[in-house]
Coordinates of C-alpha atoms and ligand atoms in Angstrom, one line a residue:
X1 CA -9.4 5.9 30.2
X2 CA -6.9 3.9 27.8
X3 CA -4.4 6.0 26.4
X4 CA -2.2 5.8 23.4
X5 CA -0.1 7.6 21.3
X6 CA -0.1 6.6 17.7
X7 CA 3.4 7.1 15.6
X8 CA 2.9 7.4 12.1
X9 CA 0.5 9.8 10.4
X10 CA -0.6 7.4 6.5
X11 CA -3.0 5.8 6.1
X12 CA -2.4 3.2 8.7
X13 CA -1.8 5.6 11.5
X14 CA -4.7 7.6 10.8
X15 CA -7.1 4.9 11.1
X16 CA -5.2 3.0 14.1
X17 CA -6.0 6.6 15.8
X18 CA -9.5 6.6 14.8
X19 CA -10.4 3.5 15.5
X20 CA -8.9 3.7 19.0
X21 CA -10.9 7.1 19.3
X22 CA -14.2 5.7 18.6
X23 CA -13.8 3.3 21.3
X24 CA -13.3 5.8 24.0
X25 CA -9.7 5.7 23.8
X26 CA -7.4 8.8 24.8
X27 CA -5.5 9.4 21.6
X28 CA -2.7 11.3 20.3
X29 CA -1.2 11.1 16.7
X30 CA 2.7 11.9 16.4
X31 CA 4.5 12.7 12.9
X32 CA 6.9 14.6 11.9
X33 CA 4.4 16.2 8.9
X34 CA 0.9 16.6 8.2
X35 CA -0.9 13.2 8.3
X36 CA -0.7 11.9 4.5
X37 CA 2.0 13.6 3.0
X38 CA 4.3 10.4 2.4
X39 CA 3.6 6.7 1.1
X40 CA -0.2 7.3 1.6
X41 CA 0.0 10.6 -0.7
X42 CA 1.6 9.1 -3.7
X43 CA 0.1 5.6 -4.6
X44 CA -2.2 4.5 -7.6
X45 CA -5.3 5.9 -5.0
X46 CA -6.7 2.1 -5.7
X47 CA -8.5 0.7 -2.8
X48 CA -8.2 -2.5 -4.3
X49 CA -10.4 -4.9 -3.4
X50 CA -9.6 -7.0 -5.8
X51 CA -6.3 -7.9 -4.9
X52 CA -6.6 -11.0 -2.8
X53 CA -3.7 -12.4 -4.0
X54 CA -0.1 -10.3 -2.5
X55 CA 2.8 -10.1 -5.0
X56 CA 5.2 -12.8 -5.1
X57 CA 8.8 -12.9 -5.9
X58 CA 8.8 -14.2 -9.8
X59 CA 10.3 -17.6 -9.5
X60 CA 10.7 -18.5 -13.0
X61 CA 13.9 -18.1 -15.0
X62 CA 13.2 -16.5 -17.8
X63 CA 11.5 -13.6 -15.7
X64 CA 14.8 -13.5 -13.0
X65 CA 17.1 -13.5 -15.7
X66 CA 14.5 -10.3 -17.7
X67 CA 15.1 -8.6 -13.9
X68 CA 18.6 -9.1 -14.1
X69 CA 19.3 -7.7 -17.3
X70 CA 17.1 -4.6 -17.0
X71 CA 14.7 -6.0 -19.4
X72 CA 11.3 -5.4 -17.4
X73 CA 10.0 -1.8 -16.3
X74 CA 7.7 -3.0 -13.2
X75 CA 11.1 -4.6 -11.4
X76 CA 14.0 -2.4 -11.9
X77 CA 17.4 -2.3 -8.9
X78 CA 20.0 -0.7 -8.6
X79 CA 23.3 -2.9 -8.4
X80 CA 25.5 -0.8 -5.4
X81 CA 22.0 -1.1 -3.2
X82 CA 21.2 -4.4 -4.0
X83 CA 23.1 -5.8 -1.2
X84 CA 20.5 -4.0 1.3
X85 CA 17.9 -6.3 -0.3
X86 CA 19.7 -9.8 -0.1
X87 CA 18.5 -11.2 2.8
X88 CA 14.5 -10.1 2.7
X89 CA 14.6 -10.9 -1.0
X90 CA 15.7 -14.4 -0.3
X91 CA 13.2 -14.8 2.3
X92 CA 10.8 -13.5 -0.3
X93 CA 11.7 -15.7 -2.5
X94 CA 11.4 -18.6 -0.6
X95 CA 7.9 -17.8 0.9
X96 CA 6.9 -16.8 -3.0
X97 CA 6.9 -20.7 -3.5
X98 CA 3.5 -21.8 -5.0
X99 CA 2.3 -23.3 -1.7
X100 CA 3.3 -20.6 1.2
X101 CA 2.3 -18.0 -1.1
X102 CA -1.0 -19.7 -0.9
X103 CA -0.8 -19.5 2.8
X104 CA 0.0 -15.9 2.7
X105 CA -3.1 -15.4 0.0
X106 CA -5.3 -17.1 2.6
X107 CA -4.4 -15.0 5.2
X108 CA -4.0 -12.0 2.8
X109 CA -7.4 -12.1 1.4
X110 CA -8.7 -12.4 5.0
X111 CA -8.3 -8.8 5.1
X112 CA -9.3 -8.1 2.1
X113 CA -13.0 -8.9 2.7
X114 CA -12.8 -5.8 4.9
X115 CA -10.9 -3.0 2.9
X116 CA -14.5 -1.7 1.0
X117 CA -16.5 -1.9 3.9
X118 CA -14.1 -0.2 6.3
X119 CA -13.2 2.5 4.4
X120 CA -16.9 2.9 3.6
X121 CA -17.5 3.9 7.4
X122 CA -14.7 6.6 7.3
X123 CA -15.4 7.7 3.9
X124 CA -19.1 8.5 5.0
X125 CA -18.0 9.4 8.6
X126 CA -15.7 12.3 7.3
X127 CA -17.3 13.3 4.5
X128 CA -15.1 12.5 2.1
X129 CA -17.6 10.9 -0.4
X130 CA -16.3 13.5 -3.3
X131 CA -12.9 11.8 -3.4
X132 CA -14.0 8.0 -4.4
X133 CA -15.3 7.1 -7.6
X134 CA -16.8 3.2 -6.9
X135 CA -16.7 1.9 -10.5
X136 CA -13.6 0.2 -10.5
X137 CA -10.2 0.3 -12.6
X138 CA -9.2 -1.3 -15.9
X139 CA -6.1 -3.9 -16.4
X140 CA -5.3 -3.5 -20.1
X141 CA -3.6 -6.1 -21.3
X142 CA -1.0 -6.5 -25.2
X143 CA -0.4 -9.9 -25.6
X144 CA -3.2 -12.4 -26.0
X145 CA -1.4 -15.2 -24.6
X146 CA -0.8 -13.2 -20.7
X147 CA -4.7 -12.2 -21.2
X148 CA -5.7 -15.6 -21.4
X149 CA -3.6 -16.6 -18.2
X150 CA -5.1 -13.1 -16.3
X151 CA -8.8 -14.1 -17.7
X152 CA -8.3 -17.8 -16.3
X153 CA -6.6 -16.6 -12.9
X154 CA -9.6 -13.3 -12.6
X155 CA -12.1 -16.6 -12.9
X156 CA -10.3 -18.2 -9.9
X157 CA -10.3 -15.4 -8.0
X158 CA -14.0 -14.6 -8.7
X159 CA -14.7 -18.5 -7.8
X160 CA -12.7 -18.5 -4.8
X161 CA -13.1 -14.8 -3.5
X162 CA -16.2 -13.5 -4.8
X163 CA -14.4 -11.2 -6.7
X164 CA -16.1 -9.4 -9.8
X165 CA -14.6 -8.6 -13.3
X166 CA -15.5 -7.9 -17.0
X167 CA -13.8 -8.6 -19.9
X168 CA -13.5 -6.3 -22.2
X169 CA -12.8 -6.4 -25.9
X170 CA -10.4 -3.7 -27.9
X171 CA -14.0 -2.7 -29.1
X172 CA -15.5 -2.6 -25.6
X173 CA -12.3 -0.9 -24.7
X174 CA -12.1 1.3 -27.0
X175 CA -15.9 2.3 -26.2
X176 CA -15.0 2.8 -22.9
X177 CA -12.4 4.8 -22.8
X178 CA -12.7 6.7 -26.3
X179 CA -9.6 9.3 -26.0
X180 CA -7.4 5.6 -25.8
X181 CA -5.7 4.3 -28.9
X182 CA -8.4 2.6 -30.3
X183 CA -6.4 -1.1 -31.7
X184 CA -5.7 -2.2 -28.1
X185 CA -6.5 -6.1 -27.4
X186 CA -8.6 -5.5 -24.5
X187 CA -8.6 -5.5 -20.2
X188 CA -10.3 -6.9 -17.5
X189 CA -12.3 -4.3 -16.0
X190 CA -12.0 -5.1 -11.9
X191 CA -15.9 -4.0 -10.5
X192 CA -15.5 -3.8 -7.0
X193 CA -12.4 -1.4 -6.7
X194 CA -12.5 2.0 -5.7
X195 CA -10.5 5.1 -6.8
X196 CA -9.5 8.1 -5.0
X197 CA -8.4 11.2 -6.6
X198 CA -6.3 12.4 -3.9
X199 CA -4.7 9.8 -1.7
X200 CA -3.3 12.1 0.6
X201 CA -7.1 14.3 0.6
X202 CA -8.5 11.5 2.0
X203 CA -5.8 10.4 4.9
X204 CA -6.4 14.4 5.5
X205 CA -10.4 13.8 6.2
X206 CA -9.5 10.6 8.0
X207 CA -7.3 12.8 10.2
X208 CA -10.1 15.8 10.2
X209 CA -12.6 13.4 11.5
X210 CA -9.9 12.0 14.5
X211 CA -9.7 15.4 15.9
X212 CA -13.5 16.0 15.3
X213 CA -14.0 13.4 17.9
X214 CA -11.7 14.7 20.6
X215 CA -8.2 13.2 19.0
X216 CA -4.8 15.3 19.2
X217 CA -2.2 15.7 16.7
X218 CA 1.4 16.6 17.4
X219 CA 4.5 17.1 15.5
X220 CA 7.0 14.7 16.9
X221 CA 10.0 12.8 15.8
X222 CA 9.4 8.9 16.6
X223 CA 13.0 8.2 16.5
X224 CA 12.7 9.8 20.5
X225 CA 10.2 6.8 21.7
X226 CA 11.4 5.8 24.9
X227 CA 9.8 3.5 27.2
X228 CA 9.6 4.6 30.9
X229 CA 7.8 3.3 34.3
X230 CA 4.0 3.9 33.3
X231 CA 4.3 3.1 29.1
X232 CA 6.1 4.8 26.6
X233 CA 6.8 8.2 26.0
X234 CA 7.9 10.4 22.8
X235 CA 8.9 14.3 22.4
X236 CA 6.6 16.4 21.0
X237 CA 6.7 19.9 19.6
X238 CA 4.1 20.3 22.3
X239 CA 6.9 18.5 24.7
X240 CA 6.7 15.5 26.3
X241 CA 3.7 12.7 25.5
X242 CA 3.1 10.3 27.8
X243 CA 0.8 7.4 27.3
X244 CA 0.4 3.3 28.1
X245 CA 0.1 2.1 25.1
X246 CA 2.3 2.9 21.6
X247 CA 1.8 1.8 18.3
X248 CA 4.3 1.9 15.1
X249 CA 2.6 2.9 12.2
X250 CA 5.5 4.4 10.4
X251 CA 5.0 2.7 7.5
X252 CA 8.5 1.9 5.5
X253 CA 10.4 3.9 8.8
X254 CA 8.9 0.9 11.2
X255 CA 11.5 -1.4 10.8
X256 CA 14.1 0.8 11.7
X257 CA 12.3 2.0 15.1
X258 CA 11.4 -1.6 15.7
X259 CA 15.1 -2.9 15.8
X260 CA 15.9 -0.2 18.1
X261 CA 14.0 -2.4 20.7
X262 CA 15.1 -6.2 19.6
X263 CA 13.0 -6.7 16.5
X264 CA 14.2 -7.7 13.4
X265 CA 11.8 -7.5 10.7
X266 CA 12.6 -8.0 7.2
X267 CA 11.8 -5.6 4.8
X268 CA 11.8 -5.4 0.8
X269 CA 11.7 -2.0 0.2
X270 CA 10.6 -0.7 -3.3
X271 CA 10.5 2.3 -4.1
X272 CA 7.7 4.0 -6.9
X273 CA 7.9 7.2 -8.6
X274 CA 5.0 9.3 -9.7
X275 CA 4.7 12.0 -11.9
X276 CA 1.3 14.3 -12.9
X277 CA 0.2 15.3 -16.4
X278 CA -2.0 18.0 -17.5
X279 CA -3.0 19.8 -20.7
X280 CA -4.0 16.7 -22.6
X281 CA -6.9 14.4 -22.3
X282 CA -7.8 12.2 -19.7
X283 CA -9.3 9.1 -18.9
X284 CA -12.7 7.7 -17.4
X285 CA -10.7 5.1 -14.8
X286 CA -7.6 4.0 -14.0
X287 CA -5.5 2.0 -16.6
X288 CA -2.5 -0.1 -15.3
X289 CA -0.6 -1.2 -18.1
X290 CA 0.5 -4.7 -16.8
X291 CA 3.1 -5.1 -19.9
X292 CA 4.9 -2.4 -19.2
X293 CA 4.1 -2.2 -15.3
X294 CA 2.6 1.1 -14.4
X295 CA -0.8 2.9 -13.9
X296 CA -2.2 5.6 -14.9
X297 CA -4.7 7.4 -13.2
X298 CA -7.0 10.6 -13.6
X299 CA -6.4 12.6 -10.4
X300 CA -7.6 16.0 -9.0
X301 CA -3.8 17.2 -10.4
X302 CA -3.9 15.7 -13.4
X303 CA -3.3 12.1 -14.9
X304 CA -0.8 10.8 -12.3
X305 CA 1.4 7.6 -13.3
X306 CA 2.4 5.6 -10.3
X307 CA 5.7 3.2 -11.8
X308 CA 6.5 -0.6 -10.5
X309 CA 9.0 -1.3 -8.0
X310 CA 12.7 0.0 -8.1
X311 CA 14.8 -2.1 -5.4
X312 CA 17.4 0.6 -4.3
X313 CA 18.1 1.7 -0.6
X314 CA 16.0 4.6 1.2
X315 CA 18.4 7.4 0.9
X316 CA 19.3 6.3 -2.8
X317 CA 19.1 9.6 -5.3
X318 CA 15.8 9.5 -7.4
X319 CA 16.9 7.1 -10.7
X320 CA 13.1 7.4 -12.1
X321 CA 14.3 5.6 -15.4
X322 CA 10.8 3.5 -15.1
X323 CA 8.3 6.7 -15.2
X324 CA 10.3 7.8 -18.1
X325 CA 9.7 4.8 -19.7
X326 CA 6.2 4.6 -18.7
X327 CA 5.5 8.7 -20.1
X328 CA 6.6 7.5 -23.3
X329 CA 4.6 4.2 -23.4
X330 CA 1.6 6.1 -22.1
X331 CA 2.0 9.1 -24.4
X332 CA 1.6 6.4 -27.0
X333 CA -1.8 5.5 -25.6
X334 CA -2.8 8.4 -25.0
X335 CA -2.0 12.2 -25.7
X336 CA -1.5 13.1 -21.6
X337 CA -0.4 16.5 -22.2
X338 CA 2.2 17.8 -19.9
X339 CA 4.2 17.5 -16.7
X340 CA 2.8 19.0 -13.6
X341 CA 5.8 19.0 -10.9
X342 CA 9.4 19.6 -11.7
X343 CA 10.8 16.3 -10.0
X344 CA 8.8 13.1 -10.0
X345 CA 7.6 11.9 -6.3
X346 CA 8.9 8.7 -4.6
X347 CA 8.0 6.7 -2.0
X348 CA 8.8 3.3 -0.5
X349 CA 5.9 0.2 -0.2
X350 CA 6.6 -1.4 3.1
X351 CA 6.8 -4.9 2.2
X352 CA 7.9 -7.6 4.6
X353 CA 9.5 -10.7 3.2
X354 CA 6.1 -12.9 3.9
X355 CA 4.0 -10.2 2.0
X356 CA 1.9 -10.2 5.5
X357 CA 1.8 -6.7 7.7
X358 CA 2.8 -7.0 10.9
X359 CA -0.2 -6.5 13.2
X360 CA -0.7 -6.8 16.7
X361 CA 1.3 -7.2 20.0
X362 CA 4.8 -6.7 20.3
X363 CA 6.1 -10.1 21.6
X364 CA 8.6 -8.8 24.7
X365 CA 7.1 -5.0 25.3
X366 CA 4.0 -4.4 27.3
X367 CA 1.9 -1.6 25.5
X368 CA 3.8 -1.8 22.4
X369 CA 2.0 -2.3 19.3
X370 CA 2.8 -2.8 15.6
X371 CA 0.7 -2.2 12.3
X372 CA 2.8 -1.7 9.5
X373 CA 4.3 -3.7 6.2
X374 CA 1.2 -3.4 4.2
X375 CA 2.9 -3.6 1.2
X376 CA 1.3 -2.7 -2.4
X377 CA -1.9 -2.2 -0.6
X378 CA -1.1 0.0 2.4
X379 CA -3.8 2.5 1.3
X380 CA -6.4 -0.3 0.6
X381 CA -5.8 -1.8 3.9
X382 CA -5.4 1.0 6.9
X383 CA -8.7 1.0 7.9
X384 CA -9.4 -2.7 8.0
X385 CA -6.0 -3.5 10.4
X386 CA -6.8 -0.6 12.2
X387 CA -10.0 -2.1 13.3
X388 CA -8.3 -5.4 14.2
X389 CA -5.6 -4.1 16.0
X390 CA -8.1 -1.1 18.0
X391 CA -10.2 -4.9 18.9
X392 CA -7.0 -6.7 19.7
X393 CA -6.1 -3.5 22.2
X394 CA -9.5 -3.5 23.8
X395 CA -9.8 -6.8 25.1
X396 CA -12.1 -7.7 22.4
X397 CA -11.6 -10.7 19.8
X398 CA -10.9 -9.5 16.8
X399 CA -13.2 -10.0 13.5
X400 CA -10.3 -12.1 11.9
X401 CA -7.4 -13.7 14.3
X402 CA -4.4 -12.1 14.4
X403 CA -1.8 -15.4 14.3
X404 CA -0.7 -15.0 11.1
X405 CA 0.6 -11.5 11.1
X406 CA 2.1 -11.5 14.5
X407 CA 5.3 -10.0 14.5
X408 CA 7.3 -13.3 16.7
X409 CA 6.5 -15.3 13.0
X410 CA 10.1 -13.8 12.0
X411 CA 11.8 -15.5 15.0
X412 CA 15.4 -14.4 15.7
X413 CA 14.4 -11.5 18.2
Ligands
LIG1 C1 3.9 4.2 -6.5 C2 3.0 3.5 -5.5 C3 1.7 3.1 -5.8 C4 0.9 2.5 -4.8 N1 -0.4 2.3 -5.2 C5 -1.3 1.8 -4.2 C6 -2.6 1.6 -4.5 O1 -3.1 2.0 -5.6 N2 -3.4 1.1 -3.5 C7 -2.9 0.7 -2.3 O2 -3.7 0.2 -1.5 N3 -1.6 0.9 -2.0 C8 -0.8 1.5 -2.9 N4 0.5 1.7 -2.6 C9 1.0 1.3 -1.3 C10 0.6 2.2 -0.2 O3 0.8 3.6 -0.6 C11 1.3 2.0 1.1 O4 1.2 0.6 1.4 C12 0.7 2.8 2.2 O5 0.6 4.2 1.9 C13 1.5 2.7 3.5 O6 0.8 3.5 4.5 P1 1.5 3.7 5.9 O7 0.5 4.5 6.7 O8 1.9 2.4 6.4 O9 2.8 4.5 5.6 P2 3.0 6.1 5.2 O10 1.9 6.6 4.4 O11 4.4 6.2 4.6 O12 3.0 6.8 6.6 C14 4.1 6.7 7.5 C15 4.2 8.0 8.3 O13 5.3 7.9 9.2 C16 5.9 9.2 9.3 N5 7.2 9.1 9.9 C17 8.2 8.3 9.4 N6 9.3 8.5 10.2 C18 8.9 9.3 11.2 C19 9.6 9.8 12.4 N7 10.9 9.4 12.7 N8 8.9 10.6 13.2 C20 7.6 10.9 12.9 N9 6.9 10.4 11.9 C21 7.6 9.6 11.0 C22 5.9 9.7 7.9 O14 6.0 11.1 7.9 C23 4.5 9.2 7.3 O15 3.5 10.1 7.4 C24 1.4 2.3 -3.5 C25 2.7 2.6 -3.2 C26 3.5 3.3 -4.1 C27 4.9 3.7 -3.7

């Protein structure tokens, strides 16, 4: 039997494992917590299908020079970190040019197409239908002149990508979502989207339903990876693991573990804070304020807002100046009552300087696989790579080749 020990217990790791599993493999699933208790716990819980376009680095002055001066609440960075960033954010900024980010949309969008469909198999697998709502998320938008441009770029999308939106009205709006200030321009209602109202719940069924199928999971510290004579090997509170095959799933830890063995991958880390309300009203779906970059979502703990990106370095003290500002922009939207937790939570999106995840063979290391950088859409996204990399592992061809997020396209090893 095929044997391989998964590192990294999110949403990617999870669904690497499983997918593995259901092809016979022998599997065992190492973290140092309970699967989903990190990045994978605190998103939006959007499994955006929508998003066939990946974020690129504003290129335009006027927005660069709005960053720089602390103007914008969905970019924020903090000055004695910034150094950390410059090399990935020049290389994002260079592959954010109007034609490689088309390249990297192509590719992007690629695995899009399978984010709805392969979650659906889990979803139904595990049982976890009570956690997704499949009616989509709303993008409310302040100034008519930025709705225009989103209407006119949702049309492209739905040309090129199928994808499927409605526009609303501030009357539609305020019909749909009554508790909302009711003189709001209007959204675009995204269709196909699905909500979860507990990210981490559901990487917790994925997990249940690995080990319902004969898969093991260990506490273990990936940092003790080590590769020996048959594979690789890591230390386990159960000891010793021992398998042929690894993969790094560790999400926004990857890169670290990965230059450990010769690779160099470039990371922009940004950090998100998120924070739950209770005690006030709620909404029907998500909202993400694109004005004032952050979403709000109704939750199982409340109305959770998720914030933009904060560039600062991973051990960095919590500066959550952007969900302060976004509580007292949403508080003007709607009355959201009060907060749930003491601290707000943060996390890190993994996303490499190409906006690609890294997916498949490790260029110079037999058995050593890599599925990580996902980006904003991590959560959207584990079960679809999963699958590619579990058919890339087997011998089989994958549904959708693999060149384009092979981890050698950084060069420089
Ligand atoms: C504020 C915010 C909002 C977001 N909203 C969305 C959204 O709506 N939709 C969407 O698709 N995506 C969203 N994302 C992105 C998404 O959350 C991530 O891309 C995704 O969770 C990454 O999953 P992962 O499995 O790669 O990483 P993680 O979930 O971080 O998993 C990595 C695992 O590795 C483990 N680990 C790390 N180091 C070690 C070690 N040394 N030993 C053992 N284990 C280790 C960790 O404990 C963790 O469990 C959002 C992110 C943020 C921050």
């Amino acid at each position: 039997m095929q044997s391989a020990i998964v590192l990294g217990g999110g949403m990617v790791g999870v669904s690497s494992a499983l997918h593995l599993k259901r092809r016979g493999w022998s599997v065992t699933l190492v973290d140092r917590k309970e699967p989903g208790l990190e990045t994978s716990y605190g998103n939006a819980g959007i499994i955006q299908s929508e998003a066939v376009r990946p974020y690129p680095m504003p290129r335009d002055f006027a927005t660069l020079a709005r960053i720089a001066a602390g103007q914008t609440n969905d970019v924020r960075y903090r000055l004695a970190s910034l150094h950390r960033h410059v090399e990935p954010l020049l290389r994002y900024w260079w592959n954010s040019a109007p034609k490689r980010h088309q390249q990297a949309t192509a590719a992007w969008a690629r695995l899009i197409a399978y984010a709805t469909p392969e979650h659906e198999i889990f979803i139904q697998e595990a049982h976890a239908d009570n956690l997704v709502r499949r009616a989509g998320y709303r993008l409310l938008h302040r100034d008519p002149a930025a709705f225009e441009l989103a209407i006119a770029t949702a049309e492209e999308n739905r040309r090129d990508y199928g994808v499927q939106f409605r526009v609303l009205d501030g009357r539609e709006l305020a019909k749909a979502e009554p508790l909302l200030r009711d003189d709001l321009p209007g959204a675009i209602h995204w269709l196909g989207p699905w909500t979860v109202s507990d990210p981490g719940g559901l990487v917790a069924a994925y997990a249940r339903l690995f080990q319902r199928l004969g898969g093991t999971i260990v506490t273990g510290d990936a940092s003790t990876l080590a590769e020996t004579s048959s594979g690789w090997s890591v230390e386990t509170s159960e000891g010793r693991i021992d398998a042929a095959n690894v993969v790094i799933a560790l999400g926004p830890w990857s890169p670290d573990l990965m230059l450990r063995f010769g690779y160099r991958i470039p990371l922009v880390r940004k950090r998100g804070y998120h924070m739950h309300y209770h005690g006030g009203r709620s909404l029907d779906l998500p909202l993400v304020d694109t004005a004032n970059g952050y979403a709000m979502a109704p939750m199982s703990r409340g109305i959770r807002i998720t914030t933009g990106a904060e560039l600062t370095s991973p051990d960095a003290p919590a500066t959550p100046v952007q969900l302060d500002a976004a509580e007292a922009t949403a508080r003007g939207l709607l009355d959201i009552g009060t907060r749930v937790e003491p601290e707000p939570w943060y996390g890190t999106r993994p996303c490499t300087a190409d906006m690609l995840p890294v997916l498949g063979p490790a260029p110079r290391h037999r058995g050593l696989w890599m599925n990580f950088g996902h980006g904003h859409q991590g959560f959207t996204l584990g079960p679809a790579t999963a699958r590619l990399l579990a058919e890339c592992m087997s011998g089989e061809t994958p549904v959708v080749d693999l060149t384009p997020y092979r981890a050698d396209r950084f060069g420089g090893h």
